């Protein structure tokens, strides 16, 4: 918790693409949260080494674990690639298994993809394995994400915007319950 009493939320996009629709979802969620939370957007997924716990964790892994540990909540927005979770996101999550930064952590998951149901289900399973604190209200599947954006890449679909707002509010409420 920051000194200004705002919870710290780390937002992670599962996409490394420069024109990522999930980055857009994160930007919108951060905008919706900014009055009530300190949002830190973590952009380091691409710098994490492939998971291998027979070696000492390097600086990138240590920094990633620290930012998660010091947060009050986590927001993950992810696409689905080839019917699965993007490898870079799964790799990052694997780095937290033994160190436990996500155990009981209030977490929101938004999967934004063309379909996305398989990655969404797989991520929820992984969050169960990690013992994160994720609820029905803090998880959202947005299918056909591109059709909900305009040519400039902004989310313009009102129902989608309201759903994202509901998830961010539910995450704030969940954080309050564990304070
Ligand atoms: C390599 C690749 C594989 C994809 N495979 C799937 C898929 O299996 N299921 C799906 O729903 N969407 C799939 N998509 C579509 C993406 O989920 C969709 O384009 C999404 O907006 C990408 O998110 P991003 O822009 O944040 O990277 C794929 C896209 C790419 C680039």
Coordinates of N, CA, C and O and ligand atoms in Angstrom, one line a residue:
X1 N 0.8 -1.2 0.0 CA 0.0 0.0 0.0 C 0.9 1.2 0.0 O 1.8 1.3 0.8
X2 N 0.6 2.2 -0.9 CA 1.3 3.4 -0.9 C 1.0 4.3 0.3 O 0.0 4.1 0.9
X3 N 1.9 5.3 0.5 CA 1.6 6.2 1.6 C 0.3 7.0 1.5 O -0.4 7.3 2.4
X4 N -0.1 7.2 0.2 CA -1.4 7.9 0.0 C -2.6 7.0 0.2 O -3.7 7.4 -0.2
X5 N -2.3 5.8 0.7 CA -3.4 4.9 1.0 C -4.0 4.2 -0.2 O -5.0 3.6 -0.1
X6 N -3.4 4.5 -1.4 CA -4.0 3.8 -2.6 C -3.3 2.5 -2.7 O -2.1 2.3 -2.6
X7 N -4.1 1.4 -3.1 CA -3.5 0.1 -3.3 C -2.6 0.2 -4.6 O -2.9 0.9 -5.5
X8 N -1.6 -0.6 -4.6 CA -0.7 -0.7 -5.8 C -1.1 -1.9 -6.6 O -1.2 -3.0 -6.1
X9 N -1.4 -1.7 -7.8 CA -1.8 -2.7 -8.7 C -0.8 -2.9 -9.9 O -0.5 -1.9 -10.6
X10 N -0.3 -4.0 -10.0 CA 0.7 -4.3 -11.2 C -0.1 -4.8 -12.3 O -0.9 -5.8 -12.2
X11 N 0.0 -4.2 -13.5 CA -0.7 -4.6 -14.7 C 0.2 -5.2 -15.6 O 1.3 -4.7 -15.9
X12 N -0.1 -6.4 -16.1 CA 0.8 -7.2 -17.0 C 0.0 -7.6 -18.3 O -1.0 -8.2 -18.2
X13 N 0.6 -7.2 -19.4 CA 0.0 -7.6 -20.7 C 0.7 -8.9 -21.1 O 1.9 -9.0 -21.2
X14 N -0.1 -9.9 -21.5 CA 0.5 -11.2 -22.0 C 1.0 -11.1 -23.5 O 1.4 -12.0 -24.0
X15 N 0.8 -9.9 -24.1 CA 1.3 -9.7 -25.5 C 2.5 -8.8 -25.5 O 2.5 -7.7 -24.9
X16 N 3.5 -9.1 -26.3 CA 4.6 -8.3 -26.5 C 4.5 -7.4 -27.8 O 5.4 -6.7 -28.2
X17 N 3.4 -7.6 -28.5 CA 3.2 -6.9 -29.8 C 3.0 -5.4 -29.7 O 2.3 -5.0 -28.7
X18 N 3.6 -4.7 -30.6 CA 3.6 -3.2 -30.4 C 2.2 -2.6 -30.5 O 1.8 -1.7 -29.9
X19 N 1.4 -3.3 -31.4 CA 0.0 -2.8 -31.5 C -1.0 -3.7 -30.8 O -2.1 -3.9 -31.3
X20 N -0.6 -4.2 -29.7 CA -1.4 -5.2 -28.9 C -2.7 -4.6 -28.5 O -2.8 -3.6 -27.9
X21 N -3.7 -5.4 -28.7 CA -5.1 -5.0 -28.2 C -5.1 -5.2 -26.7 O -5.8 -4.5 -26.0
X22 N -4.3 -6.1 -26.1 CA -4.3 -6.3 -24.7 C -3.6 -5.1 -24.0 O -4.0 -4.7 -22.9
X23 N -2.6 -4.5 -24.7 CA -2.0 -3.3 -24.1 C -3.1 -2.2 -24.0 O -3.1 -1.4 -23.1
X24 N -3.9 -2.2 -25.0 CA -5.0 -1.2 -25.1 C -6.0 -1.4 -23.9 O -6.4 -0.5 -23.2
X25 N -6.3 -2.7 -23.7 CA -7.2 -3.0 -22.5 C -6.5 -2.5 -21.2 O -7.2 -2.0 -20.3
X26 N -5.2 -2.8 -21.1 CA -4.5 -2.4 -19.9 C -4.5 -0.8 -19.7 O -4.7 -0.3 -18.6
X27 N -4.3 -0.1 -20.8 CA -4.4 1.3 -20.8 C -5.7 1.8 -20.3 O -5.8 2.7 -19.5
X28 N -6.8 1.2 -20.8 CA -8.1 1.6 -20.4 C -8.3 1.3 -18.9 O -8.9 2.1 -18.2
X29 N -7.9 0.1 -18.5 CA -8.1 -0.3 -17.1 C -7.3 0.6 -16.2 O -7.8 1.0 -15.1
X30 N -6.1 1.0 -16.6 CA -5.3 1.9 -15.8 C -6.0 3.3 -15.7 O -6.0 3.9 -14.6
X31 N -6.6 3.7 -16.7 CA -7.3 5.0 -16.7 C -8.5 4.9 -15.8 O -8.7 5.8 -15.0
X32 N -9.2 3.8 -15.8 CA -10.4 3.6 -15.0 C -10.0 3.5 -13.5 O -10.7 3.9 -12.6
X33 N -8.8 3.0 -13.2 CA -8.3 2.8 -11.9 C -7.6 4.0 -11.2 O -7.4 4.0 -10.0
X34 N -7.2 4.9 -12.1 CA -6.1 5.9 -11.6 C -6.5 6.7 -10.4 O -5.6 7.1 -9.6
X35 N -7.8 7.0 -10.2 CA -8.2 7.8 -9.0 C -8.1 7.0 -7.7 O -7.8 7.5 -6.7
X36 N -8.2 5.6 -7.9 CA -8.3 4.8 -6.7 C -7.1 3.9 -6.4 O -7.1 3.2 -5.4
X37 N -6.2 3.8 -7.4 CA -5.1 2.9 -7.2 C -3.9 3.5 -7.9 O -4.0 4.3 -8.8
X38 N -2.7 3.0 -7.5 CA -1.4 3.3 -8.1 C -1.2 2.2 -9.1 O -1.0 1.0 -8.6
X39 N -1.3 2.4 -10.4 CA -1.1 1.3 -11.3 C 0.3 1.3 -11.9 O 0.8 2.3 -12.4
X40 N 1.0 0.2 -11.8 CA 2.3 0.1 -12.3 C 2.2 -0.9 -13.5 O 1.8 -2.1 -13.3
X41 N 2.5 -0.4 -14.7 CA 2.5 -1.3 -15.9 C 3.8 -2.0 -16.0 O 4.9 -1.3 -16.2
X42 N 3.8 -3.3 -15.9 CA 5.1 -4.1 -16.0 C 5.3 -4.5 -17.4 O 4.4 -5.1 -18.0
X43 N 6.4 -4.0 -18.0 CA 6.7 -4.3 -19.4 C 7.8 -5.2 -19.6 O 8.4 -5.2 -20.7
X44 N 8.2 -6.0 -18.6 CA 9.5 -6.7 -18.7 C 9.3 -8.2 -19.1 O 10.3 -8.9 -19.0
X45 N 8.2 -8.6 -19.5 CA 8.0 -10.1 -19.8 C 9.1 -10.6 -20.8 O 9.6 -11.7 -20.7
X46 N 9.3 -9.7 -21.8 CA 10.3 -10.1 -22.9 C 11.7 -10.2 -22.4 O 12.6 -10.8 -23.1
X47 N 12.0 -9.6 -21.3 CA 13.4 -9.7 -20.8 C 13.6 -10.9 -19.8 O 14.8 -11.1 -19.4
X48 N 12.5 -11.5 -19.4 CA 12.7 -12.7 -18.5 C 13.4 -13.8 -19.2 O 13.0 -14.2 -20.3
X49 N 14.3 -14.5 -18.6 CA 14.9 -15.7 -19.2 C 13.9 -16.8 -19.2 O 12.9 -16.8 -18.4
X50 N 14.1 -17.8 -20.0 CA 13.3 -19.0 -20.0 C 13.4 -19.7 -18.6 O 14.5 -19.7 -18.1
X51 N 12.3 -20.1 -18.1 CA 12.3 -20.7 -16.7 C 13.3 -21.8 -16.6 O 13.3 -22.8 -17.4
X52 N 14.1 -21.7 -15.6 CA 15.1 -22.8 -15.2 C 15.5 -22.6 -13.8 O 16.4 -21.7 -13.5
X53 N 15.0 -23.3 -12.9 CA 15.3 -23.1 -11.5 C 16.5 -23.8 -11.0 O 16.8 -23.8 -9.8
X54 N 17.3 -24.4 -11.9 CA 18.5 -24.9 -11.5 C 19.6 -23.9 -11.5 O 20.8 -24.1 -11.1
X55 N 19.3 -22.7 -12.0 CA 20.2 -21.5 -12.0 C 19.7 -20.5 -11.0 O 18.5 -20.4 -10.8
X56 N 20.6 -19.6 -10.5 CA 20.2 -18.5 -9.7 C 19.3 -17.6 -10.5 O 19.7 -17.3 -11.7
X57 N 18.2 -17.0 -10.0 CA 17.4 -16.1 -10.8 C 18.3 -14.8 -11.1 O 19.0 -14.4 -10.2
X58 N 18.2 -14.4 -12.3 CA 18.9 -13.2 -12.7 C 18.2 -11.9 -12.2 O 17.1 -12.0 -11.6
X59 N 18.8 -10.7 -12.5 CA 18.2 -9.5 -12.1 C 16.8 -9.2 -12.5 O 16.0 -8.7 -11.8
X60 N 16.5 -9.6 -13.8 CA 15.1 -9.4 -14.3 C 14.1 -10.2 -13.5 O 13.0 -9.7 -13.2
X61 N 14.5 -11.4 -13.2 CA 13.5 -12.3 -12.4 C 13.4 -11.7 -11.0 O 12.2 -11.7 -10.5
X62 N 14.5 -11.3 -10.4 CA 14.4 -10.8 -9.0 C 13.5 -9.5 -9.0 O 12.7 -9.3 -8.1
X63 N 13.7 -8.7 -10.0 CA 12.9 -7.4 -10.1 C 11.4 -7.7 -10.3 O 10.6 -7.1 -9.7
X64 N 11.2 -8.7 -11.1 CA 9.8 -9.1 -11.4 C 9.1 -9.6 -10.1 O 8.0 -9.3 -9.8
X65 N 9.8 -10.5 -9.4 CA 9.3 -11.1 -8.2 C 9.0 -10.0 -7.2 O 8.0 -10.0 -6.4
X66 N 10.0 -9.0 -7.1 CA 9.8 -7.9 -6.1 C 8.6 -7.1 -6.4 O 7.8 -6.7 -5.5
X67 N 8.4 -6.7 -7.6 CA 7.3 -5.8 -8.0 C 6.0 -6.5 -7.7 O 5.0 -5.9 -7.2
X68 N 5.9 -7.9 -7.9 CA 4.7 -8.6 -7.6 C 4.5 -8.7 -6.0 O 3.4 -8.5 -5.5
X69 N 5.6 -9.0 -5.3 CA 5.5 -9.1 -3.9 C 5.0 -7.8 -3.2 O 4.2 -7.9 -2.3
X70 N 5.5 -6.7 -3.7 CA 5.1 -5.4 -3.1 C 3.8 -4.9 -3.5 O 3.3 -3.8 -3.0
X71 N 3.1 -5.6 -4.4 CA 1.8 -5.1 -4.9 C 0.7 -5.6 -4.0 O 0.8 -6.5 -3.3
X72 N -0.4 -4.8 -4.1 CA -1.6 -5.2 -3.4 C -2.5 -6.1 -4.3 O -3.4 -6.8 -3.8
X73 N -2.4 -5.9 -5.6 CA -3.2 -6.7 -6.5 C -2.5 -6.7 -7.9 O -1.6 -5.9 -8.2
X74 N -3.0 -7.7 -8.7 CA -2.4 -7.8 -10.0 C -3.5 -7.9 -11.1 O -4.5 -8.5 -10.8
X75 N -3.3 -7.3 -12.2 CA -4.2 -7.3 -13.3 C -3.5 -7.9 -14.5 O -2.4 -7.4 -14.9
X76 N -4.0 -9.0 -15.0 CA -3.3 -9.6 -16.2 C -4.3 -9.6 -17.4 O -5.5 -10.0 -17.2
X77 N -3.8 -9.1 -18.5 CA -4.6 -9.1 -19.7 C -3.9 -9.9 -20.8 O -2.7 -9.6 -21.0
X78 N -4.5 -10.8 -21.3 CA -3.8 -11.8 -22.2 C -4.6 -12.1 -23.4 O -5.8 -12.3 -23.4
X79 N -3.9 -12.3 -24.6 CA -4.5 -12.9 -25.7 C -4.4 -14.4 -25.7 O -3.9 -15.0 -24.7
X80 N -5.0 -15.0 -26.7 CA -4.8 -16.5 -26.9 C -4.0 -16.6 -28.2 O -4.3 -16.0 -29.2
X81 N -2.9 -17.4 -28.1 CA -2.2 -17.8 -29.3 C -2.2 -19.3 -29.5 O -1.9 -20.0 -28.6
X82 N -2.6 -19.7 -30.7 CA -2.6 -21.1 -31.0 C -3.2 -22.0 -30.0 O -2.7 -23.0 -29.5
X83 N -4.4 -21.5 -29.6 CA -5.3 -22.2 -28.6 C -4.7 -22.3 -27.3 O -5.0 -23.2 -26.5
X84 N -3.7 -21.4 -26.9 CA -3.1 -21.5 -25.6 C -2.7 -20.2 -25.1 O -3.0 -19.1 -25.6
X85 N -2.0 -20.2 -23.9 CA -1.5 -19.0 -23.2 C -0.2 -18.6 -23.9 O 0.6 -19.4 -24.2
X86 N 0.0 -17.3 -24.2 CA 1.2 -16.9 -24.8 C 2.4 -17.4 -23.9 O 2.4 -17.3 -22.7
X87 N 3.4 -17.9 -24.6 CA 4.5 -18.5 -23.9 C 5.2 -17.5 -23.0 O 5.6 -17.9 -21.9
X88 N 5.4 -16.3 -23.4 CA 6.1 -15.3 -22.5 C 5.4 -15.1 -21.2 O 6.0 -14.9 -20.1
X89 N 4.0 -15.1 -21.2 CA 3.3 -14.9 -20.0 C 3.4 -16.2 -19.1 O 3.6 -16.1 -17.9
X90 N 3.2 -17.3 -19.7 CA 3.3 -18.6 -18.9 C 4.7 -18.7 -18.3 O 4.8 -19.1 -17.2
X91 N 5.7 -18.3 -19.1 CA 7.1 -18.4 -18.6 C 7.2 -17.5 -17.3 O 7.8 -17.9 -16.3
X92 N 6.6 -16.3 -17.4 CA 6.7 -15.4 -16.2 C 6.0 -16.0 -15.0 O 6.5 -15.9 -13.9
X93 N 4.8 -16.6 -15.3 CA 4.1 -17.2 -14.2 C 4.8 -18.3 -13.5 O 4.8 -18.5 -12.3
X94 N 5.5 -19.1 -14.4 CA 6.3 -20.2 -13.9 C 7.4 -19.8 -12.9 O 7.7 -20.5 -12.0
X95 N 7.9 -18.6 -13.2 CA 9.0 -18.0 -12.3 C 8.5 -17.7 -10.9 O 9.3 -17.5 -10.0
X96 N 7.2 -17.7 -10.7 CA 6.6 -17.4 -9.4 C 6.2 -18.6 -8.6 O 5.8 -18.5 -7.4
X97 N 6.3 -19.8 -9.2 CA 5.7 -21.0 -8.6 C 6.5 -21.3 -7.2 O 5.8 -21.4 -6.2
X98 N 7.8 -21.3 -7.3 CA 8.5 -21.7 -6.1 C 8.7 -20.5 -5.1 O 8.7 -20.7 -3.9
X99 N 8.7 -19.3 -5.6 CA 8.9 -18.1 -4.7 C 7.6 -17.6 -4.2 O 7.5 -16.9 -3.1
X100 N 6.4 -17.9 -4.8 CA 5.1 -17.7 -4.2 C 4.6 -16.3 -4.1 O 3.6 -16.0 -3.4
X101 N 5.1 -15.4 -5.0 CA 4.6 -14.0 -4.9 C 3.1 -13.9 -5.2 O 2.4 -12.9 -4.8
X102 N 2.5 -14.8 -5.9 CA 1.1 -14.7 -6.3 C 0.1 -15.5 -5.4 O -1.1 -15.4 -5.6
X103 N 0.7 -16.1 -4.4 CA -0.1 -16.9 -3.5 C -1.1 -15.9 -2.7 O -0.6 -14.9 -2.1
X104 N -2.3 -16.2 -2.7 CA -3.4 -15.4 -2.1 C -3.5 -13.9 -2.6 O -4.1 -13.1 -2.1
X105 N -2.8 -13.6 -3.7 CA -2.7 -12.3 -4.3 C -4.1 -12.0 -5.0 O -4.5 -12.8 -5.8
X106 N -4.7 -10.9 -4.6 CA -5.9 -10.5 -5.4 C -5.6 -10.3 -6.9 O -4.6 -9.5 -7.1
X107 N -6.3 -11.0 -7.7 CA -5.9 -10.9 -9.1 C -7.1 -10.8 -10.0 O -8.1 -11.4 -9.8
X108 N -6.9 -10.0 -11.1 CA -8.0 -9.9 -12.1 C -7.4 -10.4 -13.4 O -6.2 -10.2 -13.7
X109 N -8.2 -11.2 -14.1 CA -7.8 -11.7 -15.5 C -8.7 -11.2 -16.5 O -9.9 -11.5 -16.4
X110 N -8.2 -10.6 -17.5 CA -9.0 -10.3 -18.7 C -8.3 -10.9 -19.9 O -7.1 -10.7 -20.2
X111 N -9.0 -11.8 -20.6 CA -8.5 -12.4 -21.8 C -9.2 -11.8 -23.0 O -10.4 -11.8 -23.1
X112 N -8.4 -11.1 -23.8 CA -8.9 -10.4 -25.0 C -8.3 -11.0 -26.2 O -7.1 -10.9 -26.4
X113 N -9.1 -11.7 -27.0 CA -8.6 -12.4 -28.2 C -9.8 -12.5 -29.2 O -10.8 -11.9 -29.1
X114 N -9.5 -13.3 -30.2 CA -10.6 -13.6 -31.2 C -11.7 -14.4 -30.6 O -12.9 -14.1 -30.6
X115 N -11.2 -15.6 -30.0 CA -12.1 -16.4 -29.2 C -11.7 -16.3 -27.8 O -12.3 -15.5 -27.0
X116 N -10.6 -16.9 -27.4 CA -9.9 -16.7 -26.1 C -10.3 -17.6 -25.0 O -9.7 -17.6 -24.0
X117 N -11.3 -18.4 -25.3 CA -11.9 -19.3 -24.2 C -10.8 -20.3 -23.7 O -10.8 -20.6 -22.5
X118 N -10.0 -20.8 -24.6 CA -9.0 -21.8 -24.1 C -7.9 -21.2 -23.3 O -7.5 -21.8 -22.2
X119 N -7.4 -20.1 -23.7 CA -6.3 -19.4 -22.9 C -6.9 -19.0 -21.6 O -6.3 -19.0 -20.5
X120 N -8.2 -18.5 -21.6 CA -8.8 -18.0 -20.4 C -8.9 -19.1 -19.4 O -8.5 -19.0 -18.2
X121 N -9.4 -20.3 -19.8 CA -9.6 -21.4 -18.9 C -8.2 -21.9 -18.4 O -8.1 -22.2 -17.3
X122 N -7.2 -21.9 -19.3 CA -5.9 -22.4 -18.9 C -5.3 -21.5 -17.9 O -4.7 -21.9 -16.9
X123 N -5.5 -20.2 -18.1 CA -4.9 -19.2 -17.1 C -5.6 -19.4 -15.8 O -4.9 -19.3 -14.7
X124 N -6.9 -19.5 -15.8 CA -7.6 -19.7 -14.5 C -7.1 -21.0 -13.8 O -7.0 -21.0 -12.6
X125 N -6.8 -22.0 -14.6 CA -6.3 -23.2 -14.0 C -4.9 -23.0 -13.4 O -4.6 -23.4 -12.3
X126 N -4.1 -22.2 -14.1 CA -2.7 -21.9 -13.6 C -2.9 -21.0 -12.3 O -2.1 -21.3 -11.3
X127 N -3.8 -20.1 -12.3 CA -4.0 -19.3 -11.1 C -4.5 -20.2 -9.9 O -4.2 -19.8 -8.7
X128 N -5.2 -21.2 -10.2 CA -5.6 -22.2 -9.1 C -4.3 -22.8 -8.6 O -4.1 -23.0 -7.4
X129 N -3.5 -23.3 -9.5 CA -2.2 -23.9 -9.1 C -1.3 -23.0 -8.3 O -0.6 -23.4 -7.4
X130 N -1.4 -21.7 -8.6 CA -0.6 -20.7 -7.9 C -1.3 -20.2 -6.6 O -0.7 -19.3 -5.9
X131 N -2.5 -20.7 -6.4 CA -3.3 -20.2 -5.2 C -3.5 -18.7 -5.2 O -3.5 -18.1 -4.1
X132 N -3.8 -18.1 -6.3 CA -4.1 -16.7 -6.4 C -5.5 -16.5 -5.9 O -6.4 -17.4 -5.9
X133 N -5.8 -15.2 -5.6 CA -7.2 -14.9 -5.1 C -7.9 -14.2 -6.3 O -7.9 -13.0 -6.5
X134 N -8.5 -15.1 -7.2 CA -9.2 -14.6 -8.4 C -10.7 -15.0 -8.2 O -10.9 -16.2 -7.8
X135 N -11.6 -14.2 -8.6 CA -13.0 -14.6 -8.4 C -13.7 -14.5 -9.8 O -13.2 -13.9 -10.7
X136 N -15.0 -14.9 -9.8 CA -15.8 -14.8 -11.0 C -15.9 -13.3 -11.4 O -15.8 -13.0 -12.6
X137 N -16.0 -12.4 -10.4 CA -16.2 -11.0 -10.7 C -14.9 -10.4 -11.2 O -14.9 -9.3 -11.8
X138 N -13.7 -11.0 -10.9 CA -12.5 -10.4 -11.4 C -11.9 -11.1 -12.6 O -10.7 -11.0 -12.9
X139 N -12.8 -11.9 -13.3 CA -12.3 -12.5 -14.5 C -13.3 -12.2 -15.7 O -14.5 -12.2 -15.5
X140 N -12.7 -11.9 -16.8 CA -13.5 -11.5 -18.0 C -12.9 -12.0 -19.2 O -11.7 -11.8 -19.5
X141 N -13.7 -12.6 -20.1 CA -13.3 -13.0 -21.4 C -13.9 -12.0 -22.4 O -15.1 -11.9 -22.5
X142 N -13.1 -11.4 -23.2 CA -13.6 -10.5 -24.3 C -13.2 -11.2 -25.6 O -12.0 -11.2 -26.0
X143 N -14.2 -11.7 -26.2 CA -14.0 -12.3 -27.6 C -14.2 -11.3 -28.6 O -14.8 -10.2 -28.4
X144 N -13.6 -11.5 -29.8 CA -13.7 -10.6 -30.9 C -13.2 -9.2 -30.5 O -13.9 -8.2 -30.9
X145 N -12.1 -9.1 -29.8 CA -11.7 -7.8 -29.3 C -11.5 -6.8 -30.4 O -11.8 -5.6 -30.2
X146 N -10.9 -7.2 -31.5 CA -10.7 -6.3 -32.6 C -11.9 -5.6 -33.1 O -11.9 -4.4 -33.5
X147 N -13.1 -6.3 -33.0 CA -14.3 -5.7 -33.5 C -14.8 -4.6 -32.5 O -15.8 -3.9 -32.8
X148 N -14.2 -4.6 -31.3 CA -14.7 -3.7 -30.3 C -13.8 -2.4 -30.2 O -13.9 -1.6 -29.3
X149 N -12.9 -2.4 -31.2 CA -12.0 -1.2 -31.3 C -12.2 -0.5 -32.6 O -12.6 -1.0 -33.6
X150 N -11.8 0.8 -32.6 CA -11.9 1.6 -33.8 C -10.6 1.5 -34.6 O -9.6 0.9 -34.1
X151 N -10.5 2.2 -35.7 CA -9.4 2.1 -36.6 C -8.1 2.7 -35.9 O -7.0 2.3 -36.2
X152 N -8.3 3.5 -34.9 CA -7.2 4.1 -34.2 C -6.7 3.2 -33.0 O -5.8 3.5 -32.3
X153 N -7.4 2.0 -32.8 CA -7.1 1.1 -31.8 C -7.6 1.4 -30.4 O -7.2 0.9 -29.4
X154 N -8.7 2.2 -30.4 CA -9.3 2.5 -29.1 C -10.5 1.6 -28.9 O -11.3 1.4 -29.9
X155 N -10.8 1.2 -27.7 CA -12.0 0.4 -27.4 C -13.2 1.3 -27.4 O -13.2 2.3 -26.6
X156 N -14.1 1.0 -28.3 CA -15.3 1.9 -28.4 C -16.6 1.2 -28.0 O -17.7 1.9 -28.0
X157 N -16.6 -0.1 -27.8 CA -17.8 -0.8 -27.5 C -18.2 -0.6 -26.1 O -17.4 -0.9 -25.1
X158 N -19.4 0.0 -25.9 CA -19.8 0.4 -24.5 C -19.9 -0.8 -23.6 O -19.4 -0.7 -22.4
X159 N -20.5 -1.9 -24.0 CA -20.6 -3.1 -23.2 C -19.2 -3.5 -22.7 O -19.0 -3.9 -21.5
X160 N -18.3 -3.5 -23.6 CA -16.9 -4.0 -23.2 C -16.3 -3.0 -22.2 O -15.7 -3.4 -21.2
X161 N -16.5 -1.7 -22.4 CA -15.9 -0.7 -21.5 C -16.5 -0.9 -20.1 O -15.8 -0.9 -19.1
X162 N -17.9 -1.1 -20.0 CA -18.5 -1.3 -18.7 C -18.0 -2.6 -18.1 O -17.8 -2.7 -16.9
X163 N -17.8 -3.7 -18.9 CA -17.3 -4.9 -18.3 C -15.9 -4.8 -17.7 O -15.6 -5.3 -16.7
X164 N -15.1 -4.0 -18.4 CA -13.7 -3.8 -17.9 C -13.8 -3.0 -16.6 O -13.1 -3.2 -15.7
X165 N -14.7 -2.0 -16.6 CA -14.9 -1.2 -15.4 C -15.3 -2.0 -14.2 O -14.8 -1.9 -13.1
X166 N -16.2 -2.9 -14.5 CA -16.7 -3.8 -13.4 C -15.6 -4.7 -12.9 O -15.5 -4.9 -11.7
X167 N -14.7 -5.2 -13.8 CA -13.6 -6.0 -13.3 C -12.7 -5.2 -12.5 O -12.2 -5.7 -11.4
X168 N -12.4 -4.0 -12.9 CA -11.4 -3.1 -12.1 C -12.0 -2.8 -10.7 O -11.3 -2.9 -9.7
X169 N -13.3 -2.5 -10.7 CA -14.0 -2.3 -9.4 C -14.0 -3.5 -8.5 O -13.8 -3.4 -7.3
X170 N -14.2 -4.7 -9.1 CA -14.2 -5.9 -8.4 C -12.8 -6.2 -7.8 O -12.7 -6.7 -6.7
X171 N -11.8 -5.9 -8.6 CA -10.4 -6.1 -8.1 C -10.2 -5.1 -6.9 O -9.6 -5.6 -5.8
X172 N -10.6 -3.9 -7.0 CA -10.4 -3.0 -5.8 C -11.2 -3.5 -4.6 O -10.6 -3.4 -3.5
X173 N -12.4 -4.0 -4.8 CA -13.1 -4.6 -3.7 C -12.4 -5.8 -3.1 O -12.4 -5.9 -1.8
X174 N -11.9 -6.6 -3.9 CA -11.2 -7.8 -3.5 C -10.0 -7.4 -2.6 O -9.7 -8.1 -1.6
X175 N -9.3 -6.4 -3.1 CA -8.1 -6.0 -2.4 C -8.5 -5.5 -1.0 O -7.8 -5.8 0.0
X176 N -9.6 -4.8 -0.9 CA -10.1 -4.3 0.4 C -10.4 -5.4 1.4 O -10.2 -5.3 2.6
X177 N -10.9 -6.5 0.9 CA -11.3 -7.7 1.7 C -10.0 -8.3 2.4 O -10.2 -9.0 3.4
X178 N -8.9 -8.1 1.8 CA -7.7 -8.8 2.4 C -6.8 -7.8 3.1 O -5.8 -8.2 3.7
X179 N -7.1 -6.5 3.1 CA -6.3 -5.5 3.8 C -6.3 -5.8 5.3 O -7.2 -6.2 5.9
Ligands
LIG1 C1 0.3 -16.0 -33.5 C2 -1.2 -15.8 -33.2 C3 -2.0 -16.8 -32.9 C4 -3.3 -16.6 -32.6 N1 -4.1 -17.7 -32.2 C5 -5.3 -17.4 -31.7 C6 -6.1 -18.5 -31.1 O1 -5.7 -19.6 -31.0 N2 -7.3 -18.2 -30.5 C7 -7.8 -16.9 -30.5 O2 -8.9 -16.7 -30.0 N3 -7.1 -15.9 -31.1 C8 -5.9 -16.1 -31.7 N4 -5.2 -15.1 -32.2 C9 -5.8 -13.8 -32.4 C10 -5.4 -13.0 -31.2 O3 -5.9 -13.5 -30.0 C11 -6.0 -11.6 -31.4 O4 -5.4 -11.1 -32.6 C12 -5.6 -10.7 -30.2 O5 -6.1 -9.4 -30.5 C13 -4.1 -10.6 -30.1 O6 -3.9 -9.9 -28.9 P1 -2.7 -8.8 -28.9 O7 -3.0 -7.8 -30.0 O8 -2.8 -8.2 -27.5 O9 -1.4 -9.6 -29.1 C14 -3.9 -15.3 -32.6 C15 -3.0 -14.3 -33.0 C16 -1.7 -14.5 -33.3 C17 -0.8 -13.3 -33.7

